[in-house]
Amino acid sequence: MADNPKSRCPKEFFDFVVRRGLRQTPQRRAIVELVVSTRQHFTAEQLYDWARARDASVSRATVYRTLTLLTESGLIQELELGKEVKYYDPNYVAHPDHNHIICLDCGKIIEFDSPEIDQQAQKIAQDLGFAVKSRRLQILATCDELQKTGHCSRKAD
Ligand SMILES: [Zn+2]
Ligand SMILES: [Zn+2]
């Protein structure tokens, strides 16, 4: 697991923060550490809960501001799931071309890699005279539980 983002110090991110003329506070550091150590796709509110559990002085505003900075720096990526809440993908730098399958009801997200899809995307682009720069596939689906029981217990609301 040489490519594990967990072991990567987000120095690039703090350089980015400093270039923006912002301070590197302990609260901001706590938030960034949480983000780089998770494989889960999360919402801003989830991140706020995690951050509060670690450091009660973290404010919601700091979480939102730091998330914006993390997205702008390219360390994480916003996922368009067609939902009101935004989800963030922490596994973007290490695996920029991974795919997602997402439950339409509870929002459960599973990542997967597919060399076949990668090849197919290359081929389609080539045939059309394009060169692939990045690629994203999202499959919107019903999760196992929704199919079995007609209800997702993970659904928050
Ligand atoms: Zn992902
Ligand atoms: Zn579901």
PDB file of C-alpha atoms and ligand atoms in Angstrom:
ATOM      1  CA  MET A   1       0.000   0.000   0.000  1.00  0.00           C
ATOM      2  CA  ALA A   2       2.718   2.445  -1.005  1.00  0.00           C
ATOM      3  CA  ASP A   3       0.034   4.639  -2.494  1.00  0.00           C
ATOM      4  CA  ASN A   4      -1.957   4.909   0.715  1.00  0.00           C
ATOM      5  CA  PRO A   5      -3.161   8.514   1.143  1.00  0.00           C
ATOM      6  CA  LYS A   6      -3.243   7.927   4.918  1.00  0.00           C
ATOM      7  CA  SER A   7       0.520   7.943   5.079  1.00  0.00           C
ATOM      8  CA  ARG A   8       0.828  11.086   3.007  1.00  0.00           C
ATOM      9  CA  CYS A   9       1.458  14.265   4.898  1.00  0.00           C
ATOM     10  CA  PRO A  10      -0.817  16.910   3.403  1.00  0.00           C
ATOM     11  CA  LYS A  11       2.058  19.362   3.160  1.00  0.00           C
ATOM     12  CA  GLU A  12       0.873  20.483  -0.279  1.00  0.00           C
ATOM     13  CA  PHE A  13      -2.374  21.491   1.311  1.00  0.00           C
ATOM     14  CA  PHE A  14      -0.746  23.584   4.031  1.00  0.00           C
ATOM     15  CA  ASP A  15       1.479  25.253   1.450  1.00  0.00           C
ATOM     16  CA  PHE A  16      -1.712  26.073  -0.425  1.00  0.00           C
ATOM     17  CA  VAL A  17      -3.286  27.510   2.738  1.00  0.00           C
ATOM     18  CA  VAL A  18      -0.233  29.666   3.408  1.00  0.00           C
ATOM     19  CA  ARG A  19      -0.171  30.905  -0.214  1.00  0.00           C
ATOM     20  CA  ARG A  20      -3.751  32.010   0.319  1.00  0.00           C
ATOM     21  CA  GLY A  21      -2.527  34.084   3.229  1.00  0.00           C
ATOM     22  CA  LEU A  22      -4.465  31.978   5.733  1.00  0.00           C
ATOM     23  CA  ARG A  23      -3.347  30.641   9.038  1.00  0.00           C
ATOM     24  CA  GLN A  24      -2.699  27.021   9.800  1.00  0.00           C
ATOM     25  CA  THR A  25      -4.702  26.596  12.996  1.00  0.00           C
ATOM     26  CA  PRO A  26      -4.860  23.453  15.172  1.00  0.00           C
ATOM     27  CA  GLN A  27      -8.576  23.211  14.324  1.00  0.00           C
ATOM     28  CA  ARG A  28      -7.857  23.280  10.594  1.00  0.00           C
ATOM     29  CA  ARG A  29      -5.120  20.699  11.065  1.00  0.00           C
ATOM     30  CA  ALA A  30      -7.506  18.389  12.967  1.00  0.00           C
ATOM     31  CA  ILE A  31     -10.046  18.616  10.126  1.00  0.00           C
ATOM     32  CA  VAL A  32      -7.442  17.878   7.457  1.00  0.00           C
ATOM     33  CA  GLU A  33      -6.095  14.907   9.414  1.00  0.00           C
ATOM     34  CA  LEU A  34      -9.603  13.456   9.597  1.00  0.00           C
ATOM     35  CA  VAL A  35     -10.124  13.911   5.886  1.00  0.00           C
ATOM     36  CA  VAL A  36      -6.864  12.288   4.821  1.00  0.00           C
ATOM     37  CA  SER A  37      -7.327   9.346   7.187  1.00  0.00           C
ATOM     38  CA  THR A  38     -10.783   8.280   5.986  1.00  0.00           C
ATOM     39  CA  ARG A  39     -11.805   6.207   2.997  1.00  0.00           C
ATOM     40  CA  GLN A  40     -15.439   7.089   3.566  1.00  0.00           C
ATOM     41  CA  HIS A  41     -17.331   9.538   1.382  1.00  0.00           C
ATOM     42  CA  PHE A  42     -18.667  12.152   3.736  1.00  0.00           C
ATOM     43  CA  THR A  43     -20.873  15.220   3.984  1.00  0.00           C
ATOM     44  CA  ALA A  44     -19.845  18.501   5.604  1.00  0.00           C
ATOM     45  CA  GLU A  45     -22.086  17.734   8.580  1.00  0.00           C
ATOM     46  CA  GLN A  46     -20.498  14.315   9.069  1.00  0.00           C
ATOM     47  CA  LEU A  47     -17.065  15.893   8.985  1.00  0.00           C
ATOM     48  CA  TYR A  48     -18.252  18.478  11.527  1.00  0.00           C
ATOM     49  CA  ASP A  49     -19.378  15.668  13.870  1.00  0.00           C
ATOM     50  CA  TRP A  50     -16.055  13.829  13.513  1.00  0.00           C
ATOM     51  CA  ALA A  51     -14.122  17.049  14.075  1.00  0.00           C
ATOM     52  CA  ARG A  52     -16.148  17.952  17.174  1.00  0.00           C
ATOM     53  CA  ALA A  53     -15.496  14.521  18.646  1.00  0.00           C
ATOM     54  CA  ARG A  54     -11.789  15.175  18.309  1.00  0.00           C
ATOM     55  CA  ASP A  55     -11.662  18.869  19.162  1.00  0.00           C
ATOM     56  CA  ALA A  56     -14.724  20.539  20.681  1.00  0.00           C
ATOM     57  CA  SER A  57     -13.448  23.995  19.709  1.00  0.00           C
ATOM     58  CA  VAL A  58     -13.927  23.328  15.967  1.00  0.00           C
ATOM     59  CA  SER A  59     -16.712  25.487  14.564  1.00  0.00           C
ATOM     60  CA  ARG A  60     -19.065  24.627  11.731  1.00  0.00           C
ATOM     61  CA  ALA A  61     -17.774  27.666   9.794  1.00  0.00           C
ATOM     62  CA  THR A  62     -14.190  26.374  10.014  1.00  0.00           C
ATOM     63  CA  VAL A  63     -15.277  22.969   8.714  1.00  0.00           C
ATOM     64  CA  TYR A  64     -17.058  24.506   5.716  1.00  0.00           C
ATOM     65  CA  ARG A  65     -14.217  26.897   4.960  1.00  0.00           C
ATOM     66  CA  THR A  66     -11.612  24.143   5.219  1.00  0.00           C
ATOM     67  CA  LEU A  67     -13.686  21.894   2.952  1.00  0.00           C
ATOM     68  CA  THR A  68     -13.767  24.607   0.315  1.00  0.00           C
ATOM     69  CA  LEU A  69      -9.988  24.984   0.575  1.00  0.00           C
ATOM     70  CA  LEU A  70      -9.474  21.214   0.382  1.00  0.00           C
ATOM     71  CA  THR A  71     -11.594  21.060  -2.764  1.00  0.00           C
ATOM     72  CA  GLU A  72      -9.854  24.051  -4.358  1.00  0.00           C
ATOM     73  CA  SER A  73      -6.436  22.585  -3.607  1.00  0.00           C
ATOM     74  CA  GLY A  74      -7.463  19.385  -5.407  1.00  0.00           C
ATOM     75  CA  LEU A  75      -6.874  17.130  -2.395  1.00  0.00           C
ATOM     76  CA  ILE A  76     -10.504  16.037  -2.274  1.00  0.00           C
ATOM     77  CA  GLN A  77     -13.314  16.174  -4.771  1.00  0.00           C
ATOM     78  CA  GLU A  78     -16.924  17.136  -4.564  1.00  0.00           C
ATOM     79  CA  LEU A  79     -19.261  14.409  -5.773  1.00  0.00           C
ATOM     80  CA  GLU A  80     -22.331  15.315  -7.773  1.00  0.00           C
ATOM     81  CA  LEU A  81     -24.889  12.783  -6.631  1.00  0.00           C
ATOM     82  CA  GLY A  82     -27.983  14.714  -7.603  1.00  0.00           C
ATOM     83  CA  LYS A  83     -28.790  15.120  -3.924  1.00  0.00           C
ATOM     84  CA  GLU A  84     -29.286  18.252  -1.887  1.00  0.00           C
ATOM     85  CA  VAL A  85     -26.312  17.524   0.345  1.00  0.00           C
ATOM     86  CA  LYS A  86     -22.845  17.470  -1.148  1.00  0.00           C
ATOM     87  CA  TYR A  87     -20.633  14.466  -0.639  1.00  0.00           C
ATOM     88  CA  TYR A  88     -16.864  14.664  -0.672  1.00  0.00           C
ATOM     89  CA  ASP A  89     -14.485  12.054  -1.977  1.00  0.00           C
ATOM     90  CA  PRO A  90     -11.282  11.764   0.066  1.00  0.00           C
ATOM     91  CA  ASN A  91      -9.817   9.106  -2.196  1.00  0.00           C
ATOM     92  CA  TYR A  92      -9.453  11.309  -5.211  1.00  0.00           C
ATOM     93  CA  VAL A  93      -5.712  12.031  -5.369  1.00  0.00           C
ATOM     94  CA  ALA A  94      -4.674   8.377  -5.071  1.00  0.00           C
ATOM     95  CA  HIS A  95      -7.401   7.087  -7.418  1.00  0.00           C
ATOM     96  CA  PRO A  96      -8.693   9.894  -9.639  1.00  0.00           C
ATOM     97  CA  ASP A  97     -10.433   7.531 -12.042  1.00  0.00           C
ATOM     98  CA  HIS A  98     -12.318   5.310  -9.655  1.00  0.00           C
ATOM     99  CA  ASN A  99     -16.018   4.694 -10.161  1.00  0.00           C
ATOM    100  CA  HIS A 100     -18.956   4.867  -7.773  1.00  0.00           C
ATOM    101  CA  ILE A 101     -22.152   2.967  -7.325  1.00  0.00           C
ATOM    102  CA  ILE A 102     -24.628   4.901  -5.209  1.00  0.00           C
ATOM    103  CA  CYS A 103     -27.941   3.952  -3.612  1.00  0.00           C
ATOM    104  CA  LEU A 104     -30.589   6.452  -4.672  1.00  0.00           C
ATOM    105  CA  ASP A 105     -32.383   6.080  -1.371  1.00  0.00           C
ATOM    106  CA  CYS A 106     -29.840   5.944   1.465  1.00  0.00           C
ATOM    107  CA  GLY A 107     -26.821   7.347  -0.374  1.00  0.00           C
ATOM    108  CA  LYS A 108     -24.616   4.321   0.384  1.00  0.00           C
ATOM    109  CA  ILE A 109     -21.528   4.701  -1.834  1.00  0.00           C
ATOM    110  CA  ILE A 110     -19.165   1.977  -2.941  1.00  0.00           C
ATOM    111  CA  GLU A 111     -16.031   2.648  -4.964  1.00  0.00           C
ATOM    112  CA  PHE A 112     -14.702   0.329  -7.565  1.00  0.00           C
ATOM    113  CA  ASP A 113     -11.957   0.249 -10.164  1.00  0.00           C
ATOM    114  CA  SER A 114     -12.510  -1.288 -13.564  1.00  0.00           C
ATOM    115  CA  PRO A 115      -9.710  -1.743 -16.112  1.00  0.00           C
ATOM    116  CA  GLU A 116     -12.394  -2.698 -18.658  1.00  0.00           C
ATOM    117  CA  ILE A 117     -14.165   0.625 -18.243  1.00  0.00           C
ATOM    118  CA  ASP A 118     -10.812   2.468 -18.407  1.00  0.00           C
ATOM    119  CA  GLN A 119      -9.959   0.702 -21.679  1.00  0.00           C
ATOM    120  CA  GLN A 120     -13.393   1.337 -23.083  1.00  0.00           C
ATOM    121  CA  ALA A 121     -13.183   5.044 -22.224  1.00  0.00           C
ATOM    122  CA  GLN A 122      -9.778   5.246 -23.937  1.00  0.00           C
ATOM    123  CA  LYS A 123     -11.153   3.561 -27.005  1.00  0.00           C
ATOM    124  CA  ILE A 124     -14.260   5.737 -27.243  1.00  0.00           C
ATOM    125  CA  ALA A 125     -12.163   8.892 -26.826  1.00  0.00           C
ATOM    126  CA  GLN A 126      -9.628   7.757 -29.412  1.00  0.00           C
ATOM    127  CA  ASP A 127     -12.326   6.857 -31.928  1.00  0.00           C
ATOM    128  CA  LEU A 128     -13.745  10.350 -31.517  1.00  0.00           C
ATOM    129  CA  GLY A 129     -10.334  11.991 -31.775  1.00  0.00           C
ATOM    130  CA  PHE A 130     -10.157  12.958 -28.110  1.00  0.00           C
ATOM    131  CA  ALA A 131      -7.539  12.312 -25.418  1.00  0.00           C
ATOM    132  CA  VAL A 132      -8.859  11.326 -21.983  1.00  0.00           C
ATOM    133  CA  LYS A 133      -7.779  13.656 -19.186  1.00  0.00           C
ATOM    134  CA  SER A 134      -9.991  12.385 -16.420  1.00  0.00           C
ATOM    135  CA  ARG A 135     -12.971  10.170 -16.198  1.00  0.00           C
ATOM    136  CA  ARG A 136     -15.811   9.473 -13.792  1.00  0.00           C
ATOM    137  CA  LEU A 137     -18.577   6.935 -13.831  1.00  0.00           C
ATOM    138  CA  GLN A 138     -21.473   6.916 -11.395  1.00  0.00           C
ATOM    139  CA  ILE A 139     -24.030   4.181 -11.307  1.00  0.00           C
ATOM    140  CA  LEU A 140     -27.225   5.183  -9.522  1.00  0.00           C
ATOM    141  CA  ALA A 141     -28.849   2.098  -8.078  1.00  0.00           C
ATOM    142  CA  THR A 142     -30.889   0.520  -5.303  1.00  0.00           C
ATOM    143  CA  CYS A 143     -28.767  -1.026  -2.551  1.00  0.00           C
ATOM    144  CA  ASP A 144     -29.059  -4.638  -1.371  1.00  0.00           C
ATOM    145  CA  GLU A 145     -31.184  -3.704   1.637  1.00  0.00           C
ATOM    146  CA  LEU A 146     -33.608  -1.578  -0.375  1.00  0.00           C
ATOM    147  CA  GLN A 147     -34.172  -4.440  -2.793  1.00  0.00           C
ATOM    148  CA  LYS A 148     -34.706  -6.976   0.001  1.00  0.00           C
ATOM    149  CA  THR A 149     -36.796  -4.958   2.439  1.00  0.00           C
ATOM    150  CA  GLY A 150     -37.999  -1.930   0.470  1.00  0.00           C
ATOM    151  CA  HIS A 151     -36.342   0.313   3.031  1.00  0.00           C
ATOM    152  CA  CYS A 152     -32.809   1.534   3.808  1.00  0.00           C
ATOM    153  CA  SER A 153     -32.047   1.586   7.532  1.00  0.00           C
ATOM    154  CA  ARG A 154     -28.997   3.760   6.818  1.00  0.00           C
ATOM    155  CA  LYS A 155     -31.217   6.543   5.546  1.00  0.00           C
ATOM    156  CA  ALA A 156     -30.712   9.488   7.894  1.00  0.00           C
ATOM    157  CA  ASP A 157     -33.981  11.361   7.383  1.00  0.00           C
TER     158      ASP A 157
HETATM  159 ZN    ZN B   1     -14.798   7.750  -4.314  1.00  0.00          ZN
HETATM  160 ZN    ZN B   2     -29.989   2.090   0.217  1.00  0.00          ZN
END
